[in-house]
mmCIF file of C-alpha atoms and ligand atoms in Angstrom:
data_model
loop_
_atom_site.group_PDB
_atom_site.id
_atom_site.type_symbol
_atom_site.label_atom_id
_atom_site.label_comp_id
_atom_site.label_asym_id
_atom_site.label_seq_id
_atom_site.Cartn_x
_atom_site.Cartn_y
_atom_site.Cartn_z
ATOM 1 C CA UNK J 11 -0.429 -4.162 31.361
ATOM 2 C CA UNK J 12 -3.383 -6.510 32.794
ATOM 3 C CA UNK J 13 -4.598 -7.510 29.409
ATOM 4 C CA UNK J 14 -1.412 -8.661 27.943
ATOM 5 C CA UNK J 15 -0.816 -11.465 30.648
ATOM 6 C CA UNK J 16 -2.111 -14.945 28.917
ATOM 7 C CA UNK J 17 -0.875 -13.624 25.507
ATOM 8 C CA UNK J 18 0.800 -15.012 22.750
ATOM 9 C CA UNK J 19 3.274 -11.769 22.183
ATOM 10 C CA UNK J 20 4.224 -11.676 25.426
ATOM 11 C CA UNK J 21 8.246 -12.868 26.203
ATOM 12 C CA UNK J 22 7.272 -14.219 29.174
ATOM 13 C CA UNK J 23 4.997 -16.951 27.978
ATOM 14 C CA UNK J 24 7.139 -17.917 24.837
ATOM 15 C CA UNK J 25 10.561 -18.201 26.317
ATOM 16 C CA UNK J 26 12.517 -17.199 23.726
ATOM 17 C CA UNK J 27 12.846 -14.402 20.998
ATOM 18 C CA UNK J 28 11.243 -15.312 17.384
ATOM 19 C CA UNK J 29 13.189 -15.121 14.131
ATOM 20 C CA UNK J 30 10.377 -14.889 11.362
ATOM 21 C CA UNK J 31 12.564 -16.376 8.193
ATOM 22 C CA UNK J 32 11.105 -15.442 4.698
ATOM 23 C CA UNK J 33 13.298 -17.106 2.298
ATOM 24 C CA UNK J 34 16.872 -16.198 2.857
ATOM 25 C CA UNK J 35 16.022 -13.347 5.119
ATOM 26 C CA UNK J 36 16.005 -13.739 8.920
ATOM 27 C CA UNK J 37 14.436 -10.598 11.040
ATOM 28 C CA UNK J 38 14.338 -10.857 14.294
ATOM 29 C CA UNK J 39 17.182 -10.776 17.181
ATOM 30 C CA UNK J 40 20.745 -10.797 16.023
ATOM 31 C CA UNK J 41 20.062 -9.681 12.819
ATOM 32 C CA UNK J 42 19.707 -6.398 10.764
ATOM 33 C CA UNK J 43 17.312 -6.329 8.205
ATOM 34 C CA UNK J 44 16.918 -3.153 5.381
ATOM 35 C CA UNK J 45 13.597 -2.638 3.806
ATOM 36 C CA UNK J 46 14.111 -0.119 0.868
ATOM 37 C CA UNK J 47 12.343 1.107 -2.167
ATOM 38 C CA UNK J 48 10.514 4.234 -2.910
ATOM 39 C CA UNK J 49 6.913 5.796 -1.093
ATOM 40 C CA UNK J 50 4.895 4.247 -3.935
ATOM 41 C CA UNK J 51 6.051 2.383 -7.540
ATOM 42 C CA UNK J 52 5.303 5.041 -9.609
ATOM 43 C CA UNK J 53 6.186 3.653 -13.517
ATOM 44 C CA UNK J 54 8.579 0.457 -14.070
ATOM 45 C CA UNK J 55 12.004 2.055 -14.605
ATOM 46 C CA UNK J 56 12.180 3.361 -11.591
ATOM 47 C CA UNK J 57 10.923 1.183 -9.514
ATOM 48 C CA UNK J 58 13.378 -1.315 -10.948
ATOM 49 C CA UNK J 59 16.495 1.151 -11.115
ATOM 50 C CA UNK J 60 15.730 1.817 -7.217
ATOM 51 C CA UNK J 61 15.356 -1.620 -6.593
ATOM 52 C CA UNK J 62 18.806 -2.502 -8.626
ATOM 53 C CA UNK J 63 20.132 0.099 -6.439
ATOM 54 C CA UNK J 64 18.850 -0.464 -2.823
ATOM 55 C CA UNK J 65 20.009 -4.232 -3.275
ATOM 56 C CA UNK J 66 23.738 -3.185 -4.420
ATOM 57 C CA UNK J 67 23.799 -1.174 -1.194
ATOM 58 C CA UNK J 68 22.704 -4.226 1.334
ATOM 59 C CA UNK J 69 18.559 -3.983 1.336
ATOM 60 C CA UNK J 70 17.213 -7.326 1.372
ATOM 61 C CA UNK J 71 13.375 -6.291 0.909
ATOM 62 C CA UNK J 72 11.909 -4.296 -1.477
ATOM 63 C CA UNK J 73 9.287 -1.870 -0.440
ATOM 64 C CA UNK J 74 6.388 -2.254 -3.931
ATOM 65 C CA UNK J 75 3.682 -0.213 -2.703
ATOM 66 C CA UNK J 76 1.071 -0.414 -4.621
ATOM 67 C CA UNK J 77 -2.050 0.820 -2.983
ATOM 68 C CA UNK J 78 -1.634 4.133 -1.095
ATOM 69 C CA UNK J 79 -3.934 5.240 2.040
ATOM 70 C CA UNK J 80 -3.776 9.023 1.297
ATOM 71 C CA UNK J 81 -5.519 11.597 3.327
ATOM 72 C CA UNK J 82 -6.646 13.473 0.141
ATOM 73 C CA UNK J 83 -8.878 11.225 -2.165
ATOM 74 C CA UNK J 84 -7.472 13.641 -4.682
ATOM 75 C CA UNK J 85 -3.766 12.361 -4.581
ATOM 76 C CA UNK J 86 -2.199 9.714 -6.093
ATOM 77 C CA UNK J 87 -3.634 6.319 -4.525
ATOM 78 C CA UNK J 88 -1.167 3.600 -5.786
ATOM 79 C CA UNK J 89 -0.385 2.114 -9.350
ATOM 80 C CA UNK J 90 -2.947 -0.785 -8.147
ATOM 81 C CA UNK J 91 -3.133 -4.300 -9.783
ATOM 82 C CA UNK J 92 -1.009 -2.587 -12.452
ATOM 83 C CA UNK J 93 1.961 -2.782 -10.244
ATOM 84 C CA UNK J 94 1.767 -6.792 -10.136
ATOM 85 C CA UNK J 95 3.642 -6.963 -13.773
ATOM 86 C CA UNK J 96 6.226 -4.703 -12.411
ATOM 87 C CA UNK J 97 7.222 -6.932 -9.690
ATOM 88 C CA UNK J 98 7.835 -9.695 -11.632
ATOM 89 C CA UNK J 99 10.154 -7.001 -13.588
ATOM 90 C CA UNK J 100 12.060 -6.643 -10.200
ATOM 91 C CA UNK J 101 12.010 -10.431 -9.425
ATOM 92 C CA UNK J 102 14.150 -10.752 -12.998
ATOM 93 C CA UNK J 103 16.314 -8.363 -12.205
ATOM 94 C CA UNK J 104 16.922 -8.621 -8.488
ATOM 95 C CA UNK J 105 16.903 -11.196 -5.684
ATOM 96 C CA UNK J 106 14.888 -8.914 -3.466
ATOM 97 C CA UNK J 107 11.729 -10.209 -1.652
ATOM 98 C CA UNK J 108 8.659 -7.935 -2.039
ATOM 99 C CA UNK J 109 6.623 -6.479 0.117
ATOM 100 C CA UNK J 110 3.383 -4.543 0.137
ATOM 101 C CA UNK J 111 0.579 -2.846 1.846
ATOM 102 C CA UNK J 112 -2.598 -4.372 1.780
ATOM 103 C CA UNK J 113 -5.287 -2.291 2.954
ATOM 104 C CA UNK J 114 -8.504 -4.449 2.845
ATOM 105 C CA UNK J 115 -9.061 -7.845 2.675
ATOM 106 C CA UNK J 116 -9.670 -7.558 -1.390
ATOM 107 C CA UNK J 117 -6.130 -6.210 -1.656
ATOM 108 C CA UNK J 118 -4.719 -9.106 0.657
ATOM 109 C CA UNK J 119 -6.150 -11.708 -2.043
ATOM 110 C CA UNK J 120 -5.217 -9.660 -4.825
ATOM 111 C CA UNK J 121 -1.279 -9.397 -4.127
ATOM 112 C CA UNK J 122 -1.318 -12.789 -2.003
ATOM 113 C CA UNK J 123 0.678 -14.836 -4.909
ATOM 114 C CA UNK J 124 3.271 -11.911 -5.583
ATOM 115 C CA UNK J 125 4.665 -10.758 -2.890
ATOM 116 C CA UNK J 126 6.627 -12.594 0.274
ATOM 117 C CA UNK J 127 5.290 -9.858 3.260
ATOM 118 C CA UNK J 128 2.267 -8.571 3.517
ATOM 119 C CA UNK J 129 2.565 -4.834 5.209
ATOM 120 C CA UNK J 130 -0.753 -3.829 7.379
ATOM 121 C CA UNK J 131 -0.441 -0.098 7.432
ATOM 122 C CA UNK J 132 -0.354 2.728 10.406
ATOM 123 C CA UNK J 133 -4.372 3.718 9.370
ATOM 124 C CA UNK J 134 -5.452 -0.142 9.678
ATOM 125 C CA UNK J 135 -3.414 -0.964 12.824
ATOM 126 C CA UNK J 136 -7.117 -1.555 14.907
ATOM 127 C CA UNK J 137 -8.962 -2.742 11.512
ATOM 128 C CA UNK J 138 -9.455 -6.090 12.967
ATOM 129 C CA UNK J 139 -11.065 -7.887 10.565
ATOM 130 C CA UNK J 140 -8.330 -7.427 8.348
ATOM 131 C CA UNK J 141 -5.873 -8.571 10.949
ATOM 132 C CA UNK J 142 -8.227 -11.970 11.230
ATOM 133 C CA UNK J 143 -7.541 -12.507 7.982
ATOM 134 C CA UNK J 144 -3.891 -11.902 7.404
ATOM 135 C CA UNK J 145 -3.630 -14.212 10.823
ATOM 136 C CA UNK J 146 -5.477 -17.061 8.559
ATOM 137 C CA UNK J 147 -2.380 -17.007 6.324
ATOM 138 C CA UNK J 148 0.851 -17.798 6.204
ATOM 139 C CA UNK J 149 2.730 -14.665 5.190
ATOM 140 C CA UNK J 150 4.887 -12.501 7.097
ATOM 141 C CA UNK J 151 3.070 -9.529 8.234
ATOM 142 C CA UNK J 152 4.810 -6.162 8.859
ATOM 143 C CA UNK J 153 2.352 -4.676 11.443
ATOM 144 C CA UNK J 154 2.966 -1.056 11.413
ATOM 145 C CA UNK J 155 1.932 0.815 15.028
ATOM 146 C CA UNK J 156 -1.169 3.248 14.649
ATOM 147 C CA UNK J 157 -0.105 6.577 14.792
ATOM 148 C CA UNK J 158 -1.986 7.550 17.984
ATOM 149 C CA UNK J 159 -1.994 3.824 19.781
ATOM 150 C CA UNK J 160 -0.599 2.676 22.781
ATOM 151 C CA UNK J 161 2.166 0.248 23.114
ATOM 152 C CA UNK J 162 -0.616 -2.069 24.541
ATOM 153 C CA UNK J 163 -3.208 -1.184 21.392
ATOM 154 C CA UNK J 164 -0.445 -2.238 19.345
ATOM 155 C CA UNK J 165 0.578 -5.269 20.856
ATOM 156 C CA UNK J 166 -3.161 -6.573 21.038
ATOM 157 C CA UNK J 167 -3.445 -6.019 17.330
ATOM 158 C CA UNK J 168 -0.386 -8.637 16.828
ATOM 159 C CA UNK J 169 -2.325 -10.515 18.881
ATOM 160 C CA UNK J 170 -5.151 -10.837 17.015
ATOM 161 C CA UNK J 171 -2.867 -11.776 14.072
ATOM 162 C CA UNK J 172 -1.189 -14.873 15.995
ATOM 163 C CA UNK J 173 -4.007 -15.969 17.734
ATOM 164 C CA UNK J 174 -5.906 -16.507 14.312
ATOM 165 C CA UNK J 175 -2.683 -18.985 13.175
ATOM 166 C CA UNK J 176 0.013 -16.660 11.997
ATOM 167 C CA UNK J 177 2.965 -16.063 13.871
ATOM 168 C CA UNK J 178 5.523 -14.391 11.837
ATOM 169 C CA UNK J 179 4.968 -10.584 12.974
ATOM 170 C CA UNK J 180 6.613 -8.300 12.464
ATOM 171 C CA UNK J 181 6.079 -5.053 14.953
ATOM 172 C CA UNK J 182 7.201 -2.009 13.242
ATOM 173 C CA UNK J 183 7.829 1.660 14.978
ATOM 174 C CA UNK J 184 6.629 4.294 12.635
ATOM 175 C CA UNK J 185 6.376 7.586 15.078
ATOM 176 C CA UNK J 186 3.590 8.614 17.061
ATOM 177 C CA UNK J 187 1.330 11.634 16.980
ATOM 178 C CA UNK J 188 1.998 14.312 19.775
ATOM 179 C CA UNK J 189 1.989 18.185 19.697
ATOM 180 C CA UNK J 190 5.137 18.535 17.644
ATOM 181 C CA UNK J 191 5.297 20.044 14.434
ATOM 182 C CA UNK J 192 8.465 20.172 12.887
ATOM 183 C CA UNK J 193 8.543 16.808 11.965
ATOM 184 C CA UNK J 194 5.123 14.136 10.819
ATOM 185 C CA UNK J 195 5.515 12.363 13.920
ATOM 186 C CA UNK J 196 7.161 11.666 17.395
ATOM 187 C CA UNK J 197 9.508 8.535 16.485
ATOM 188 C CA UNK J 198 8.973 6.523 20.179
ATOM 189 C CA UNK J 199 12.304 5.368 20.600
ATOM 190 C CA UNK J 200 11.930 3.396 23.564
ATOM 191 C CA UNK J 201 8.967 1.994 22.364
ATOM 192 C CA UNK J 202 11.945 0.430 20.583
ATOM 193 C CA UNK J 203 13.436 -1.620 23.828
ATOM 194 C CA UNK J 204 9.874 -1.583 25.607
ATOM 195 C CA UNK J 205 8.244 -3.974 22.538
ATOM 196 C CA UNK J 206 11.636 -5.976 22.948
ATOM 197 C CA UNK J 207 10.837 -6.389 26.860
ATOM 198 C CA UNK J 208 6.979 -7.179 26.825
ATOM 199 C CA UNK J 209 7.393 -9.434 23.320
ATOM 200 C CA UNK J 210 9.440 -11.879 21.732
ATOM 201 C CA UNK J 211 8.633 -10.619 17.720
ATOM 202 C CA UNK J 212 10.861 -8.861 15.661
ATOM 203 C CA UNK J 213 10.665 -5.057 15.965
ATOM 204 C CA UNK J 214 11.892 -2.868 13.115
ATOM 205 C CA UNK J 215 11.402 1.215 12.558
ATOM 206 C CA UNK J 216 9.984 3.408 9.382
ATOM 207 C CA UNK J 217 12.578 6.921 9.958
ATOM 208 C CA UNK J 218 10.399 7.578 6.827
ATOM 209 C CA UNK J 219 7.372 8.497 8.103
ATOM 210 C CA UNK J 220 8.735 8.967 11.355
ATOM 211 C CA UNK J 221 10.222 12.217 10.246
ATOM 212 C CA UNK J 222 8.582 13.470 7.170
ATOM 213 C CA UNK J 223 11.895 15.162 6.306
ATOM 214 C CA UNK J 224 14.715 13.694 4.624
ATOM 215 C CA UNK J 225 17.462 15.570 6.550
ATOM 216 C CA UNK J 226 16.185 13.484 9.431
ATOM 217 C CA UNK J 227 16.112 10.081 7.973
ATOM 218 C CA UNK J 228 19.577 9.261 8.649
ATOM 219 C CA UNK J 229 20.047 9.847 12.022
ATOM 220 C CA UNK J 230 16.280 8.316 12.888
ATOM 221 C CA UNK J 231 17.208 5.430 11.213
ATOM 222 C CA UNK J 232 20.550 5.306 13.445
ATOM 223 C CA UNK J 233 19.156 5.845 16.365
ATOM 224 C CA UNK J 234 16.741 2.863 16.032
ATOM 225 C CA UNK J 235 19.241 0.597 15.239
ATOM 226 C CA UNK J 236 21.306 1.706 18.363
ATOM 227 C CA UNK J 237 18.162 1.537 20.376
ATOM 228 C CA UNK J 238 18.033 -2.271 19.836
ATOM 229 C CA UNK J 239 15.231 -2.643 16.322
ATOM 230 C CA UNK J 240 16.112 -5.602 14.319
ATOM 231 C CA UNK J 241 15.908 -3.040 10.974
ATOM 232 C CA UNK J 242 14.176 -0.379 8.962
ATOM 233 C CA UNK J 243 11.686 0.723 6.660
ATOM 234 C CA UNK J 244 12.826 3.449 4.465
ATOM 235 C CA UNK J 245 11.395 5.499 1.262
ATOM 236 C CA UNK J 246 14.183 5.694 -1.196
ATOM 237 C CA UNK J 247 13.363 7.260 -4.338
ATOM 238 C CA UNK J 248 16.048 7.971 -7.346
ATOM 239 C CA UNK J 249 14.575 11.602 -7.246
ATOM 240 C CA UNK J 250 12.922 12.573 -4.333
ATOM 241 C CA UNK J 251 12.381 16.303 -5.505
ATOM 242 C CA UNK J 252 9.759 15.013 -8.611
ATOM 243 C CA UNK J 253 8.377 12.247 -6.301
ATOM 244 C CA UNK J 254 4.748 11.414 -6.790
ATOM 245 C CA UNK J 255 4.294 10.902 -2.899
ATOM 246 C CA UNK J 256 6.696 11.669 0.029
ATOM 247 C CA UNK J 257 8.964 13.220 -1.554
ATOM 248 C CA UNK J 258 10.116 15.642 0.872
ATOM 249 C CA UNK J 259 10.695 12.176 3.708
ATOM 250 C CA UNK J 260 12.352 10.142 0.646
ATOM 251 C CA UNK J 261 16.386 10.009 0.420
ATOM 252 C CA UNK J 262 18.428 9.549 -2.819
ATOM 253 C CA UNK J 263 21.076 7.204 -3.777
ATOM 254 C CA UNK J 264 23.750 8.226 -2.478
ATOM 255 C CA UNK J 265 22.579 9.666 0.998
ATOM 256 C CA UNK J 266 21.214 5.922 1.409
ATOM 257 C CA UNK J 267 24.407 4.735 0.490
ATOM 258 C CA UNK J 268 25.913 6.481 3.060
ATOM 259 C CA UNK J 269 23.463 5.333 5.260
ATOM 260 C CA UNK J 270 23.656 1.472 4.889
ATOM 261 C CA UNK J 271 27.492 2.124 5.949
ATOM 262 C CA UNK J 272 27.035 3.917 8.998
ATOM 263 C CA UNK J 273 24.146 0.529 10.103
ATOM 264 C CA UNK J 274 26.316 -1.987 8.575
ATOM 265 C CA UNK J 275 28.922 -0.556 11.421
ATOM 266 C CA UNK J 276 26.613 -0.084 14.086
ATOM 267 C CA UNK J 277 25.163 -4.291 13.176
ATOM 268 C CA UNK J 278 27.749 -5.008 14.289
ATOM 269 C CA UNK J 279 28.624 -2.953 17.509
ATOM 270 C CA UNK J 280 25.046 -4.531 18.283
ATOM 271 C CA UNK J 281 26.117 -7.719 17.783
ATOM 272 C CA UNK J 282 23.745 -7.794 14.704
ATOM 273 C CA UNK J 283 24.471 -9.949 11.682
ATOM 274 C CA UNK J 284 23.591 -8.521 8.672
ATOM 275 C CA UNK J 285 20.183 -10.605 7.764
ATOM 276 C CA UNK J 286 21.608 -11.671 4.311
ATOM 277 C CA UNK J 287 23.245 -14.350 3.680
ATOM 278 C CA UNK J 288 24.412 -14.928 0.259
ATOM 279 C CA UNK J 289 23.704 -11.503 -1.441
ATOM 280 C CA UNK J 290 26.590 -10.064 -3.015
ATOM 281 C CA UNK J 291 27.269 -6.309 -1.183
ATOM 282 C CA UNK J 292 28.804 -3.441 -2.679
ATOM 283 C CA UNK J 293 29.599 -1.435 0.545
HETATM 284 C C1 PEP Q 305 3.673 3.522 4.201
HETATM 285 O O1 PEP Q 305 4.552 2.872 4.769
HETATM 286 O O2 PEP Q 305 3.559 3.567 2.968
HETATM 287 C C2 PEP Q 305 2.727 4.308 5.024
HETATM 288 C C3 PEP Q 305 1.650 4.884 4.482
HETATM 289 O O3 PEP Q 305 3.079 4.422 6.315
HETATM 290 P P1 PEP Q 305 2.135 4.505 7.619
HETATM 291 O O4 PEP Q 305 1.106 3.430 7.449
HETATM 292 O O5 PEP Q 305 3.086 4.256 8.733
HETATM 293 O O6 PEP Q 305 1.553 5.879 7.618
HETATM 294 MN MN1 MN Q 306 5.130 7.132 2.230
#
C-alpha cells in the first residue's frame, strides 16, 4: 500500500485511535454506536414512531434520509427539503442526533444547519469534489465504501476529506460487489479489522445494504460487531412489507429489538461501551 505511507488515515503516523464525539455520542474504539431509522423518511408519523422506537431500544443516531440515489430515475428519490420540518418533529420528540445523505454539494448546504452527520453515500465514495467540500466543514462525515473500491480507494477518499480540514470520519463497510447473487452485496468482513490495522478512524458496517434481505440483517450486523466495527447502520422501518424503498433489506420492531440485545451482549464481550451515555434504555 505505497500510496498510503505519508497519510493522514494511516495508524502509523497518528499514534493513536480517534474517537469522533458528536454531542453525547462517542464512535470510535471502545464504543458501540447504533445508527437506526428507516431506508428513506417517507411521511412524518412514521418517521417519528420509528425514531421513538429505535431510541427506546438503544440507537443513538437517527438515519433521516432525505435524498435517495436510486438506480431507476423512476423510483422514489427522497422526501427532499420537505423532510427538514420533519426533523425538527424528531428533535421534539427524541434526543436522537440526525444524520443524512448528501449527495452533491447543493444538498450539503441545504441540510448543513439540521442535521449533526453528514453521510457521503456508496455511489459518491470517488466524487471528490464533494469530499473537498465536506473536508472544509466541521461535521462528522459517515464515508460509506464504494461498492466496487478497494480498501486503498476507500481509504484515499477519507483522505481527501481530512486533508481538506475535517477529521471526524467515519469509514463505514457497506458490502462489496462480487459474482454473488443471493444477496446485494459481498459484506467484506475483514475489511472490518484490515481498516482498523492501516487507520486510526472509526469503522462501522451497513448489514442493510450489505444483504438486501432482512433474514440476513441480524446475523451481518453480529458478525461485524464481533469482527471488531465500532457500530452499524441499519434500515428499520415499522412495516417493511409497504416500504417505499428497501423494503425487502428493512427489519421491524421487534426483530430490531431482538437485535440491539444480542450487540448490547456482544459490546461488551468486546470490551465495547455502549456509546450513550445518559439515554434512558429499555432493553
Ligand atoms: C443508503 O445508506 O441509503 C444507501 C443508499 O446506501 P449505499 O450508499 O451504501 O448504497
Ligand atoms: Mn436503503
Amino acid at each position: 500500500m505505497q500510496s498510503l505511507n505519508n497519510t493522514k488515515v494511516k495508524k502509523q503516523n497518528i499514534g493513536h485511535n480517534t474517537i469522533v464525539k458528536c454531542n453525547d455520542v462517542n464512535i470510535g474504539e471502545g464504543f458501540c454506536t447504533v445508527i437506526a431509522g428507516p431506508c428513506a423518511i417517507e411521511n412524518e408519523k412514521m418517521a417519528v414512531q420509528t425514531a421513538k422506537e429505535v431510541e427506546a431500544k438503544g440507537a443513538e443516531i437517527f438515519r433521516s434520509s432525505v435524498f435517495k440515489p436510486r438506480t431507476s430515475p423512476y423510483s422514489f428519490q427522497g422526501y427532499g427539503t420537505n423532510g427538514i420540518e420533519i426533523f425538527s418533529s424528531i428533535r421534539s420528540e427524541t434526543n436522537l442526533l440526525l444524520e443524512s445523505e448528501v449527495l452533491s454539494c447543493e444538498h450539503l448546504e441545504i441540510l448543513y444547519d439540521h442535521i449533526d452527520l453528514v453521510r457521503i453515500g456508496s455511489r459518491n465514495m470517488d466524487n471528490y469534489e464533494l469530499l473537498k467540500e465536506v473536508g472544509k466543514t466541521n461535521k462528522p462525515v459517515i464515508l460509506k465504501r464504494g461498492m466496487s473500491s478497494t480498501i486503498e480507494e476507500f481509504l484515499l477518499a477519507a483522505e481527501y476529506i481530512i486533508s481538506n480540514g475535517n477529521e471526524r470520519v467515519i469509514l463505514c463497510e457497506r458490502g462489496i460487489r462480487t459474482f454473488e447473487t443471493y444477496t446485494r452485496n459481498t459484506l467484506d468482513i475483514l475489511a472490518i479489522p484490515a481498516l482498523k490495522e492501516l487507520t486510526h478512524l472509526p469503522v462501522i458496517v451497513d448489514p442493510s445494504h450489505s444483504c438486501g434481505r432482512r433474514s440476513l440483517v441480524p446475523a451481518a450486523s453480529r458478525a461485524a460487531i464481533a469482527a471488531g466495527a465500532d457500530g452499524i447502520i441499519i434500515e428499520v422501518h415499522p412495516n417493511p412489507g409497504s416500504a417505499i424503498s428497501d423494503g425487502d433489506q428493512s427489519i421491524n420492531f421487534e426483530v430490531f429489538n431482538n437485535l440491539m440485545k444480542d450487540l448490547y451482549r456482544l459490546s461488551e464481550v468486546m470490551n465495547k461501551k455502549w456509546a450513550v451515555k445518559n439515554r434512558k434504555m429499555t432493553i
